[in-house]
Short mmCIF file of C-alpha atoms and ligand atoms in Angstrom, two decimals:
data_model
loop_
_atom_site.label_atom_id
_atom_site.label_comp_id
_atom_site.label_asym_id
_atom_site.label_seq_id
_atom_site.Cartn_x
_atom_site.Cartn_y
_atom_site.Cartn_z
CA UNK A 1 37.02 19.68 -62.59
CA UNK A 2 34.79 20.21 -59.41
CA UNK A 3 31.75 21.69 -61.79
CA UNK A 4 30.06 20.02 -64.88
CA UNK A 5 28.58 23.27 -66.45
CA UNK A 6 26.10 22.79 -68.93
CA UNK A 7 25.21 26.43 -70.03
CA UNK A 8 21.69 27.22 -71.15
CA UNK A 9 21.34 31.06 -70.40
CA UNK A 10 24.53 31.71 -72.22
CA UNK A 11 22.72 30.70 -75.46
CA UNK A 12 20.23 33.34 -75.17
CA UNK A 13 20.23 35.96 -77.58
CA UNK A 14 22.95 38.72 -76.82
CA UNK A 15 20.60 41.33 -74.75
CA UNK A 16 19.90 38.86 -72.05
CA UNK A 17 23.64 39.51 -70.48
CA UNK A 18 26.81 41.04 -70.92
CA UNK A 19 29.63 38.21 -70.94
CA UNK A 20 32.29 39.29 -67.99
CA UNK A 21 35.17 37.50 -66.14
CA UNK A 22 35.63 37.95 -61.97
CA UNK A 23 38.22 40.09 -61.26
CA UNK A 24 40.77 38.18 -58.94
CA UNK A 25 41.07 39.00 -55.05
CA UNK A 26 44.37 39.38 -52.85
CA UNK A 27 44.40 36.19 -50.55
CA UNK A 28 41.37 34.20 -50.34
CA UNK A 29 40.86 31.69 -47.84
CA UNK A 30 37.81 29.46 -47.62
CA UNK A 31 35.10 30.35 -44.77
CA UNK A 32 32.72 27.69 -45.37
CA UNK A 33 31.75 25.14 -47.85
CA UNK A 34 28.31 23.88 -48.14
CA UNK A 35 29.30 19.97 -48.33
CA UNK A 36 25.69 18.69 -48.47
CA UNK A 37 24.56 21.15 -50.89
CA UNK A 38 27.95 20.30 -53.32
CA UNK A 39 26.48 16.61 -53.26
CA UNK A 40 23.18 17.45 -54.21
CA UNK A 41 24.38 19.19 -57.24
CA UNK A 42 26.42 15.96 -58.05
CA UNK A 43 29.72 17.67 -57.36
CA UNK A 44 32.55 16.36 -55.42
CA UNK A 45 32.84 18.45 -52.38
CA UNK A 46 36.46 17.01 -52.00
CA UNK A 47 37.47 18.46 -54.95
CA UNK A 48 36.13 22.01 -54.74
CA UNK A 49 37.60 21.98 -51.16
CA UNK A 50 41.00 22.20 -53.00
CA UNK A 51 43.34 25.21 -54.49
CA UNK A 52 41.54 24.83 -57.77
CA UNK A 53 38.48 24.99 -56.01
CA UNK A 54 38.94 27.90 -53.92
CA UNK A 55 40.05 29.69 -56.97
CA UNK A 56 37.18 29.16 -58.75
CA UNK A 57 34.73 30.31 -55.81
CA UNK A 58 36.56 33.45 -55.03
CA UNK A 59 36.91 34.55 -58.77
CA UNK A 60 40.60 33.94 -59.01
CA UNK A 61 40.77 31.48 -61.55
CA UNK A 62 38.36 30.54 -64.26
CA UNK A 63 35.95 27.33 -64.03
CA UNK A 64 36.51 24.70 -67.31
CA UNK A 65 33.13 24.89 -68.92
CA UNK A 66 32.17 28.35 -67.50
CA UNK A 67 30.53 30.81 -69.21
CA UNK A 68 30.69 33.98 -67.19
CA UNK A 69 28.05 36.58 -67.37
CA UNK A 70 26.07 39.30 -65.75
CA UNK A 71 22.13 39.18 -66.32
CA UNK A 72 20.39 42.05 -67.82
CA UNK A 73 17.63 43.43 -65.15
CA UNK A 74 15.31 46.03 -65.04
CA UNK A 75 13.15 46.78 -61.61
CA UNK A 76 10.58 48.86 -59.37
CA UNK A 77 12.78 49.45 -56.35
CA UNK A 78 10.72 51.11 -53.65
CA UNK A 79 7.97 51.92 -55.91
CA UNK A 80 10.00 53.83 -58.76
CA UNK A 81 11.10 52.12 -61.63
CA UNK A 82 14.58 51.38 -63.13
CA UNK A 83 14.98 50.35 -66.51
CA UNK A 84 18.86 49.39 -66.73
CA UNK A 85 19.94 47.17 -63.08
CA UNK A 86 21.38 43.82 -63.94
CA UNK A 87 23.83 42.13 -62.17
CA UNK A 88 26.37 45.21 -60.79
CA UNK A 89 27.84 42.80 -58.13
CA UNK A 90 27.42 39.05 -59.32
CA UNK A 91 28.52 36.70 -61.77
CA UNK A 92 26.94 33.49 -63.37
CA UNK A 93 29.50 31.21 -64.07
CA UNK A 94 27.10 28.59 -65.51
CA UNK A 95 24.41 25.95 -64.95
CA UNK A 96 24.87 22.49 -63.50
CA UNK A 97 21.96 19.79 -63.55
CA UNK A 98 21.96 18.43 -59.66
CA UNK A 99 21.34 14.06 -58.79
CA UNK A 100 17.74 14.88 -58.80
CA UNK A 101 17.84 16.29 -62.53
CA UNK A 102 17.05 19.76 -61.47
CA UNK A 103 19.02 22.30 -63.37
CA UNK A 104 21.02 24.90 -61.25
CA UNK A 105 22.47 28.35 -61.43
CA UNK A 106 26.23 28.72 -59.75
CA UNK A 107 26.72 32.37 -59.17
CA UNK A 108 29.82 34.61 -57.28
CA UNK A 109 28.73 37.35 -55.81
CA UNK A 110 31.03 40.14 -55.02
CA UNK A 111 33.47 39.22 -57.69
CA UNK A 112 34.25 42.53 -59.33
CA UNK A 113 32.76 45.16 -61.19
CA UNK A 114 30.73 44.32 -64.55
CA UNK A 115 28.81 46.41 -66.87
CA UNK A 116 26.24 46.88 -64.97
CA UNK A 117 28.17 48.45 -61.91
CA UNK A 118 26.90 51.82 -62.50
CA UNK A 119 29.04 53.38 -59.59
CA UNK A 120 29.48 50.58 -57.43
CA UNK A 121 32.75 48.38 -57.01
CA UNK A 122 30.95 44.88 -57.67
CA UNK A 123 32.53 43.85 -54.29
CA UNK A 124 30.77 42.70 -51.15
CA UNK A 125 31.75 43.05 -47.65
CA UNK A 126 32.47 39.74 -45.38
CA UNK A 127 29.09 40.61 -43.23
CA UNK A 128 26.66 40.61 -45.92
CA UNK A 129 28.33 37.16 -47.05
CA UNK A 130 28.22 35.39 -43.72
CA UNK A 131 24.38 36.71 -43.62
CA UNK A 132 23.44 35.36 -46.63
CA UNK A 133 24.88 32.06 -45.67
CA UNK A 134 23.23 31.80 -42.81
CA UNK A 135 19.90 32.92 -43.73
CA UNK A 136 19.75 30.94 -46.86
CA UNK A 137 20.42 27.62 -45.67
CA UNK A 138 18.48 28.46 -42.61
CA UNK A 139 15.47 28.94 -44.71
CA UNK A 140 16.09 25.79 -46.23
CA UNK A 141 16.21 24.20 -43.02
CA UNK A 142 12.48 25.82 -42.61
CA UNK A 143 11.08 24.14 -45.60
CA UNK A 144 11.47 27.45 -47.28
CA UNK A 145 11.70 27.51 -51.37
CA UNK A 146 15.10 29.82 -51.67
CA UNK A 147 18.38 30.30 -53.29
CA UNK A 148 21.18 28.08 -51.44
CA UNK A 149 24.50 28.97 -50.32
CA UNK A 150 27.47 26.70 -51.82
CA UNK A 151 30.14 28.98 -50.42
CA UNK A 152 31.60 31.75 -48.42
CA UNK A 153 35.08 33.09 -49.03
CA UNK A 154 37.02 35.88 -47.01
CA UNK A 155 38.61 37.87 -50.11
CA UNK A 156 41.72 39.04 -47.96
CA UNK A 157 40.58 42.71 -49.52
CA UNK A 158 38.86 45.41 -47.76
CA UNK A 159 35.80 47.17 -49.22
CA UNK A 160 35.17 50.69 -48.70
CA UNK A 161 31.54 50.97 -46.98
CA UNK A 162 31.04 52.38 -43.65
CA UNK A 163 35.07 52.45 -43.67
CA UNK A 164 36.92 49.94 -44.60
CA UNK A 165 35.53 46.76 -44.45
CA UNK A 166 36.60 42.97 -44.93
CA UNK A 167 35.29 41.94 -48.13
CA UNK A 168 34.07 38.18 -49.23
CA UNK A 169 32.81 36.45 -52.10
CA UNK A 170 29.50 33.89 -52.08
CA UNK A 171 28.54 31.59 -54.07
CA UNK A 172 24.96 31.38 -54.60
CA UNK A 173 22.83 28.58 -56.14
CA UNK A 174 19.40 29.20 -57.36
CA UNK A 175 16.94 27.25 -59.96
CA UNK A 176 17.39 30.31 -61.77
CA UNK A 177 18.24 34.03 -61.60
CA UNK A 178 15.25 34.96 -63.46
CA UNK A 179 13.07 37.42 -61.74
CA UNK A 180 9.97 39.72 -62.55
CA UNK A 181 12.63 42.38 -63.33
CA UNK A 182 13.88 40.03 -66.16
CA UNK A 183 10.75 40.42 -67.83
CA UNK A 184 10.42 44.29 -67.26
CA UNK A 185 14.00 44.32 -69.09
CA UNK A 186 12.54 43.59 -72.11
CA UNK A 187 8.98 44.99 -71.76
CA UNK A 188 10.66 48.74 -70.91
CA UNK A 189 12.45 47.92 -74.22
CA UNK A 190 9.46 47.17 -76.30
CA UNK A 191 11.06 43.94 -76.97
CA UNK A 192 8.38 41.66 -77.80
CA UNK A 193 10.42 38.97 -79.38
CA UNK A 194 12.60 38.78 -76.68
CA UNK A 195 10.50 38.43 -73.70
CA UNK A 196 8.77 35.47 -75.65
CA UNK A 197 12.09 33.96 -75.76
CA UNK A 198 12.27 34.47 -72.25
CA UNK A 199 9.06 33.60 -71.04
CA UNK A 200 9.52 30.15 -73.04
CA UNK A 201 12.75 29.89 -71.33
CA UNK A 202 11.29 30.16 -67.95
CA UNK A 203 8.38 27.94 -68.87
CA UNK A 204 11.06 25.16 -70.15
CA UNK A 205 12.87 25.38 -67.07
CA UNK A 206 10.38 25.94 -64.35
CA UNK A 207 7.12 25.37 -65.56
CA UNK A 208 7.10 22.38 -68.19
CA UNK A 209 4.14 20.82 -67.45
CA UNK A 210 2.37 23.91 -69.08
CA UNK A 211 4.29 24.04 -72.00
CA UNK A 212 1.32 22.60 -74.60
CA UNK A 213 -1.36 23.99 -72.52
CA UNK A 214 -3.47 26.35 -74.99
CA UNK A 215 -2.49 29.75 -73.31
CA UNK A 216 1.02 28.99 -71.92
CA UNK A 217 1.71 32.55 -71.18
CA UNK A 218 -1.23 32.81 -69.21
CA UNK A 219 -0.33 29.40 -67.53
CA UNK A 220 2.99 30.81 -66.69
CA UNK A 221 1.04 33.89 -64.93
CA UNK A 222 -1.00 31.71 -62.77
CA UNK A 223 1.97 29.05 -61.70
CA UNK A 224 3.87 32.01 -60.63
CA UNK A 225 1.23 34.14 -58.75
CA UNK A 226 0.76 30.44 -56.63
CA UNK A 227 3.96 30.15 -56.39
CA UNK A 228 4.64 33.80 -54.66
CA UNK A 229 1.32 33.67 -53.19
CA UNK A 230 2.51 30.12 -51.30
CA UNK A 231 6.03 31.55 -50.65
CA UNK A 232 4.97 34.59 -48.54
CA UNK A 233 2.37 32.67 -46.80
CA UNK A 234 5.54 30.85 -45.69
CA UNK A 235 7.60 33.67 -44.83
CA UNK A 236 4.81 34.95 -42.90
CA UNK A 237 4.27 31.85 -40.54
CA UNK A 238 7.71 31.88 -39.86
CA UNK A 239 8.28 35.58 -38.98
CA UNK A 240 10.23 36.58 -41.63
CA UNK A 241 10.50 39.91 -43.10
CA UNK A 242 11.82 40.53 -46.56
CA UNK A 243 12.67 43.82 -46.23
CA UNK A 244 13.31 44.71 -50.22
CA UNK A 245 10.50 43.24 -51.99
CA UNK A 246 11.34 45.38 -55.16
CA UNK A 247 10.38 43.25 -58.56
CA UNK A 248 14.21 42.52 -59.30
CA UNK A 249 14.28 40.34 -56.04
CA UNK A 250 11.55 38.50 -57.20
CA UNK A 251 12.57 35.04 -58.80
CA UNK A 252 9.82 33.56 -61.19
CA UNK A 253 10.84 30.08 -59.86
CA UNK A 254 9.38 30.86 -56.26
CA UNK A 255 12.32 30.95 -54.79
CA UNK A 256 13.37 33.46 -52.06
CA UNK A 257 16.21 35.42 -52.89
CA UNK A 258 18.11 38.41 -51.99
CA UNK A 259 18.86 38.37 -48.30
CA UNK A 260 19.76 42.04 -47.70
CA UNK A 261 18.16 44.00 -44.95
CA UNK A 262 16.16 40.69 -44.11
CA UNK A 263 15.35 39.91 -40.70
CA UNK A 264 13.07 37.34 -38.57
CA UNK A 265 10.60 39.29 -36.07
CA UNK A 266 11.59 38.88 -32.22
CA UNK A 267 8.68 40.80 -30.70
CA UNK A 268 5.53 40.84 -33.21
CA UNK A 269 4.11 43.91 -34.50
CA UNK A 270 2.55 43.72 -38.19
CA UNK A 271 4.23 47.05 -39.12
CA UNK A 272 7.29 45.91 -38.59
CA UNK A 273 10.43 47.11 -40.62
CA UNK A 274 14.02 46.43 -40.08
CA UNK A 275 15.76 47.76 -43.13
CA UNK A 276 17.24 50.89 -42.56
CA UNK A 277 15.85 52.69 -46.00
CA UNK A 278 11.81 51.79 -45.66
CA UNK A 279 10.86 54.83 -44.51
CA UNK A 280 7.24 54.38 -45.12
CA UNK A 281 7.10 50.79 -43.99
CA UNK A 282 6.03 49.34 -47.75
CA UNK A 283 7.47 46.21 -46.60
CA UNK A 284 6.58 46.16 -43.56
CA UNK A 285 5.84 42.22 -41.89
CA UNK A 286 1.67 42.39 -43.04
CA UNK A 287 2.27 44.27 -45.81
CA UNK A 288 4.16 41.29 -47.72
CA UNK A 289 0.97 39.87 -49.50
CA UNK A 290 -0.55 42.90 -50.42
CA UNK A 291 3.38 44.10 -51.69
CA UNK A 292 3.59 40.84 -53.69
CA UNK A 293 0.53 41.32 -55.46
CA UNK A 294 1.67 44.52 -56.58
CA UNK A 295 4.91 43.14 -57.84
CA UNK A 296 2.58 40.35 -59.76
CA UNK A 297 0.85 42.92 -61.47
CA UNK A 298 3.86 44.73 -62.70
CA UNK A 299 5.18 40.82 -63.87
CA UNK A 300 1.67 40.37 -65.49
CA UNK A 301 2.36 43.69 -67.33
CA UNK A 302 5.00 42.71 -69.01
CA UNK A 303 3.22 39.54 -70.01
CA UNK A 304 0.40 41.48 -72.06
CA UNK A 305 1.69 41.27 -75.43
CA UNK A 306 1.94 37.39 -75.33
CA UNK A 307 -1.70 36.80 -73.50
CA UNK A 308 -3.66 38.07 -76.44
CA UNK A 309 -3.38 40.05 -79.55
CA UNK A 310 -6.29 42.21 -78.35
CA UNK A 311 -5.17 44.11 -75.70
CA UNK A 312 -8.34 44.47 -73.46
CA UNK A 313 -8.96 41.03 -73.93
CA UNK A 314 -5.26 40.73 -72.47
CA UNK A 315 -5.86 42.70 -69.61
CA UNK A 316 -9.15 40.94 -68.82
CA UNK A 317 -7.66 37.51 -68.94
CA UNK A 318 -4.75 38.82 -66.18
CA UNK A 319 -6.64 40.69 -64.00
CA UNK A 320 -9.06 37.38 -63.75
CA UNK A 321 -5.14 35.74 -62.71
CA UNK A 322 -4.14 38.71 -60.16
CA UNK A 323 -7.61 38.96 -58.60
CA UNK A 324 -7.06 35.16 -57.37
CA UNK A 325 -3.83 35.58 -55.87
CA UNK A 326 -5.42 37.52 -52.41
CA UNK A 327 -7.71 34.04 -52.04
CA UNK A 328 -4.32 31.90 -52.61
CA UNK A 329 -2.19 33.52 -50.54
CA UNK A 330 -4.95 34.25 -47.43
CA UNK A 331 -5.75 30.44 -47.98
CA UNK A 332 -2.03 29.65 -47.40
CA UNK A 333 -1.71 31.92 -44.98
CA UNK A 334 -4.71 30.51 -42.65
CA UNK A 335 -3.69 27.01 -42.89
CA UNK A 336 0.02 27.99 -41.58
CA UNK A 337 -1.33 30.23 -39.06
CA UNK A 338 -4.18 28.28 -37.52
CA UNK A 339 -1.66 24.86 -37.64
CA UNK A 340 0.46 27.24 -35.27
CA UNK A 341 -2.40 27.27 -32.61
CA UNK A 342 -2.92 23.32 -33.26
CA UNK A 343 -6.17 23.90 -35.21
CA UNK A 344 -7.11 23.31 -39.41
CA UNK A 345 -8.41 26.29 -41.58
CA UNK A 346 -12.02 24.25 -41.07
CA UNK A 347 -11.88 24.27 -37.27
CA UNK A 348 -14.62 26.52 -36.11
CA UNK A 349 -12.74 30.21 -34.55
CA UNK A 350 -9.73 29.13 -35.81
CA UNK A 351 -8.51 31.99 -37.97
CA UNK A 352 -10.48 34.40 -35.43
CA UNK A 353 -8.45 33.10 -32.94
CA UNK A 354 -5.37 33.13 -34.51
CA UNK A 355 -6.28 37.06 -35.20
CA UNK A 356 -6.80 38.01 -31.52
CA UNK A 357 -3.89 36.11 -30.16
CA UNK A 358 -1.79 38.03 -32.83
CA UNK A 359 -3.22 41.67 -31.63
CA UNK A 360 -2.84 40.49 -28.20
CA UNK A 361 0.73 39.80 -29.19
CA UNK A 362 0.96 43.20 -31.08
CA UNK A 363 0.21 44.79 -27.47
CA UNK A 364 1.81 42.91 -25.20
CA UNK A 365 5.15 43.07 -27.91
CA UNK A 366 5.51 39.36 -27.54
CA UNK A 367 8.17 37.13 -29.16
CA UNK A 368 6.86 35.75 -32.55
CA UNK A 369 8.84 32.40 -32.48
CA UNK A 370 8.46 31.75 -28.50
CA UNK A 371 4.97 32.49 -28.12
CA UNK A 372 4.16 29.72 -30.60
CA UNK A 373 6.91 27.50 -29.53
CA UNK A 374 5.41 27.79 -25.38
CA UNK A 375 1.61 27.00 -26.76
CA UNK A 376 2.42 23.01 -26.37
CA UNK A 377 4.22 23.65 -22.61
CA UNK A 378 1.12 25.61 -21.35
CA UNK A 379 -1.27 23.07 -22.84
CA UNK A 380 0.78 19.80 -21.35
CA UNK A 381 1.27 21.61 -17.93
CA UNK A 382 -1.85 23.69 -17.62
CA UNK A 383 0.12 26.53 -16.41
CA UNK A 384 -0.01 29.94 -18.09
CA UNK A 385 2.71 31.21 -17.39
CA UNK A 386 5.33 29.99 -19.70
CA UNK A 387 3.44 32.00 -22.26
CA UNK A 388 1.71 34.66 -20.30
CA UNK A 389 5.40 35.89 -19.03
CA UNK A 390 6.30 36.89 -22.88
CA UNK A 391 4.24 39.84 -22.35
CA UNK A 392 4.40 43.18 -21.37
CA UNK A 393 0.55 42.89 -20.13
CA UNK A 394 -0.51 39.45 -19.47
CA UNK A 395 -4.34 40.42 -19.20
CA UNK A 396 -5.49 39.39 -22.33
CA UNK A 397 -3.29 36.89 -23.24
CA UNK A 398 -4.52 35.16 -19.74
CA UNK A 399 -8.39 35.53 -21.05
CA UNK A 400 -7.24 34.11 -24.84
CA UNK A 401 -5.22 30.95 -23.53
CA UNK A 402 -8.58 29.92 -21.53
CA UNK A 403 -10.52 30.43 -24.37
CA UNK A 404 -8.01 28.69 -26.65
CA UNK A 405 -7.63 25.97 -23.63
CA UNK A 406 -11.53 25.31 -24.00
CA UNK A 407 -11.84 25.48 -27.95
CA UNK A 408 -9.15 22.43 -27.91
CA UNK A 409 -10.95 20.32 -25.55
CA UNK A 410 -13.06 19.79 -28.92
CA UNK A 411 -10.50 18.30 -30.88
CA UNK A 412 -8.13 15.68 -30.32
CA UNK A 413 -5.23 16.55 -28.58
CA UNK A 414 -2.66 14.26 -30.56
CA UNK A 415 -3.65 16.29 -33.63
CA UNK A 416 -3.46 19.62 -32.46
CA UNK A 417 0.74 18.82 -30.93
CA UNK A 418 1.28 17.55 -33.83
CA UNK A 419 0.37 20.41 -36.03
CA UNK A 420 1.90 22.89 -33.68
CA UNK A 421 5.34 20.68 -33.85
CA UNK A 422 5.48 21.02 -37.71
CA UNK A 423 4.32 24.40 -38.07
CA UNK A 424 6.78 26.29 -34.96
CA UNK A 425 10.36 25.64 -35.36
CA UNK A 426 12.64 25.63 -31.99
CA UNK A 427 15.23 28.05 -33.54
CA UNK A 428 15.12 30.68 -36.43
CA UNK A 429 18.29 32.87 -37.18
CA UNK A 430 17.34 35.43 -34.43
CA UNK A 431 19.37 39.00 -35.81
CA UNK A 432 21.61 39.49 -32.35
CA UNK A 433 22.94 36.01 -33.19
CA UNK A 434 23.67 37.05 -37.00
CA UNK A 435 25.05 40.17 -35.94
CA UNK A 436 27.20 38.46 -33.27
CA UNK A 437 28.47 36.05 -36.00
CA UNK A 438 29.42 38.81 -38.37
CA UNK A 439 30.82 40.53 -35.64
CA UNK A 440 33.43 37.82 -34.73
CA UNK A 441 33.61 37.30 -38.37
CA UNK A 442 35.13 40.45 -39.27
CA UNK A 443 37.75 39.89 -36.26
CA UNK A 444 38.36 36.99 -38.14
CA UNK A 445 36.73 34.54 -35.31
CA UNK A 446 34.15 32.08 -37.72
CA UNK A 447 33.11 29.87 -34.33
CA UNK A 448 30.48 31.63 -34.04
CA UNK A 449 29.16 31.84 -37.55
CA UNK A 450 30.15 28.10 -37.83
CA UNK A 451 28.10 27.42 -34.35
CA UNK A 452 24.92 29.70 -35.62
CA UNK A 453 24.91 27.22 -39.04
CA UNK A 454 25.05 24.33 -37.11
CA UNK A 455 21.99 24.84 -34.66
CA UNK A 456 19.80 26.12 -37.89
CA UNK A 457 20.37 22.72 -39.54
CA UNK A 458 17.99 21.43 -37.35
CA UNK A 459 15.39 23.97 -36.85
CA UNK A 460 12.32 22.11 -35.31
CA UNK A 461 14.48 19.63 -32.90
CA UNK A 462 15.32 20.73 -29.60
CA UNK A 463 19.09 20.90 -29.37
CA UNK A 464 19.60 21.41 -25.23
CA UNK A 465 23.35 22.04 -25.71
CA UNK A 466 22.05 25.15 -28.06
CA UNK A 467 19.11 26.05 -25.72
CA UNK A 468 20.56 29.87 -25.70
CA UNK A 469 19.93 30.37 -29.48
CA UNK A 470 15.94 29.81 -28.36
CA UNK A 471 16.37 33.14 -26.14
CA UNK A 472 14.65 36.71 -27.18
CA UNK A 473 17.48 39.48 -27.43
CA UNK A 474 18.36 40.87 -24.00
CA UNK A 475 17.03 44.83 -24.30
CA UNK A 476 20.70 45.99 -25.22
CA UNK A 477 21.21 42.76 -27.62
CA UNK A 478 18.00 44.16 -29.95
CA UNK A 479 18.74 44.93 -33.64
CA UNK A 480 16.59 47.67 -34.84
CA UNK A 481 17.69 48.05 -38.26
CA UNK A 482 19.94 45.45 -40.93
CA UNK A 483 20.93 46.98 -44.26
CA UNK A 484 21.41 45.71 -47.57
CA UNK A 485 25.29 45.76 -47.39
CA UNK A 486 25.71 47.45 -50.80
P1 LIG B 501 20.04 44.86 -54.34
O1 LIG B 501 20.52 45.83 -53.13
O2 LIG B 501 21.53 43.62 -54.07
O3 LIG B 501 18.86 44.28 -54.82
O4 LIG B 501 20.75 45.54 -55.83
C1 LIG B 501 20.71 46.25 -56.49
C2 LIG B 501 21.19 46.67 -57.62
O5 LIG B 501 22.42 47.59 -57.42
C3 LIG B 501 21.56 45.78 -58.32
O6 LIG B 501 21.40 46.02 -59.81
C4 LIG B 501 23.09 45.08 -58.14
O7 LIG B 501 23.61 44.30 -58.74
C5 LIG B 501 23.13 46.43 -57.57
N1 LIG B 501 24.29 46.27 -57.03
C6 LIG B 501 24.33 46.79 -55.21
N2 LIG B 501 25.40 46.29 -54.65
C7 LIG B 501 26.49 47.00 -55.90
C8 LIG B 501 27.56 47.10 -55.60
N3 LIG B 501 28.47 46.70 -54.74
N4 LIG B 501 28.61 46.85 -57.04
C9 LIG B 501 27.91 47.27 -57.90
N5 LIG B 501 26.59 47.08 -58.24
C10 LIG B 501 25.52 46.83 -57.19
MG1 LIG B 502 19.03 42.33 -55.65
#
């Protein structure tokens, strides 16, 4: 058997999930199997790369030892609370313990309806499967905590979206699929007993170091706040917009989850959104920190009955932790963004220089990845041109570059270059390249998909043969909107 399952979530009380088996698809074919990840999970990839493996990863064949289920959860979607969400198009097959001892969920996405599907078909179009594969593996290679992609399968069936689209099944791997919305499920039902069971489960699985502290639930809150504050700073260092930061799309493990309408910035603007349904800019690039705190406030509310028996005391404890979010997040963000210009947070003026640069980039509609990528080049050559030509109107950036060069005179050149190299990727999954891979994939050609995955495995390394993947989109290639593809 390809998977050695060791399931713990399925042992929890009935209200945590509904048991449901995947619905078979017509004629599945394997598009991509992640051999490296399989090895990390202690899975024999050659066993998985087989008829049996394809059967399991398409939902056509049950896997020995699996105990398939759809998880219960609620969530705030664009600020409005839905008490009844749950896995409507995902089925957790079970858990495996990897070679590093970390327990991980193996979940199929798009494997048919569940009791939580409401009016949905429980299926996924192929496009979102390819998008999630590329994005999540790129994020992992960029060093961002994230769910992973074990496999992308073409189902051979069609799904009804904007017309008929080819369907797919995606295998997602996560440290767990427990979300803020999972806590909200019990909180909304005033089920404090099971809320505590969930909190204990999460502590044992993700935060075992706090198990024996005086108030483990307060420690849990602090840990989740810290991980989310750091995670969102990492997104922003790279120009990543999550796009749908609903509380059901925020893990308590601190991994990025749900690559629906996400995107990497081309031209920088703090108000930038891509999601076709985010009309208010709630999840805009520059709003991700505050929204993270808003989501964590919803998390803290669910924990109140566990924090203290006296409610005002519980609220005061939670508020003190939530207040700390801004500081943790800002500190992480400053460290990561100042590194992008070769400076450290405590170097004088480093943050105000970042702010000035970002302001100039917003006005000049300059490409986020390329500006930072070209800074070392202008330093080495002494020419402004590699950077200034990325700006629609270069006057202000020329002033900034002059000030920046002067500033760098006072710090060690090699330290600067090393900071920039580590903070500024050469390759990010650009939206037009993802579209290209999806368009070809929908026509049965997976070459662009495979090539893009290959480039993005080493995002900080120059790869001369793939230099076209560094380039910003031409005006007619710019992607303006991305969709959740549900
Ligand atoms: P998401 O947009 O992935 O965050 O999903 C929000 C909610 O809608 C979750 O409860 C999903 O399970 C559900 N959902 C999304 N797409 C489908 C679908 N095609 N069929 C059934 N449920 C879905
Ligand atoms: Mg979701």
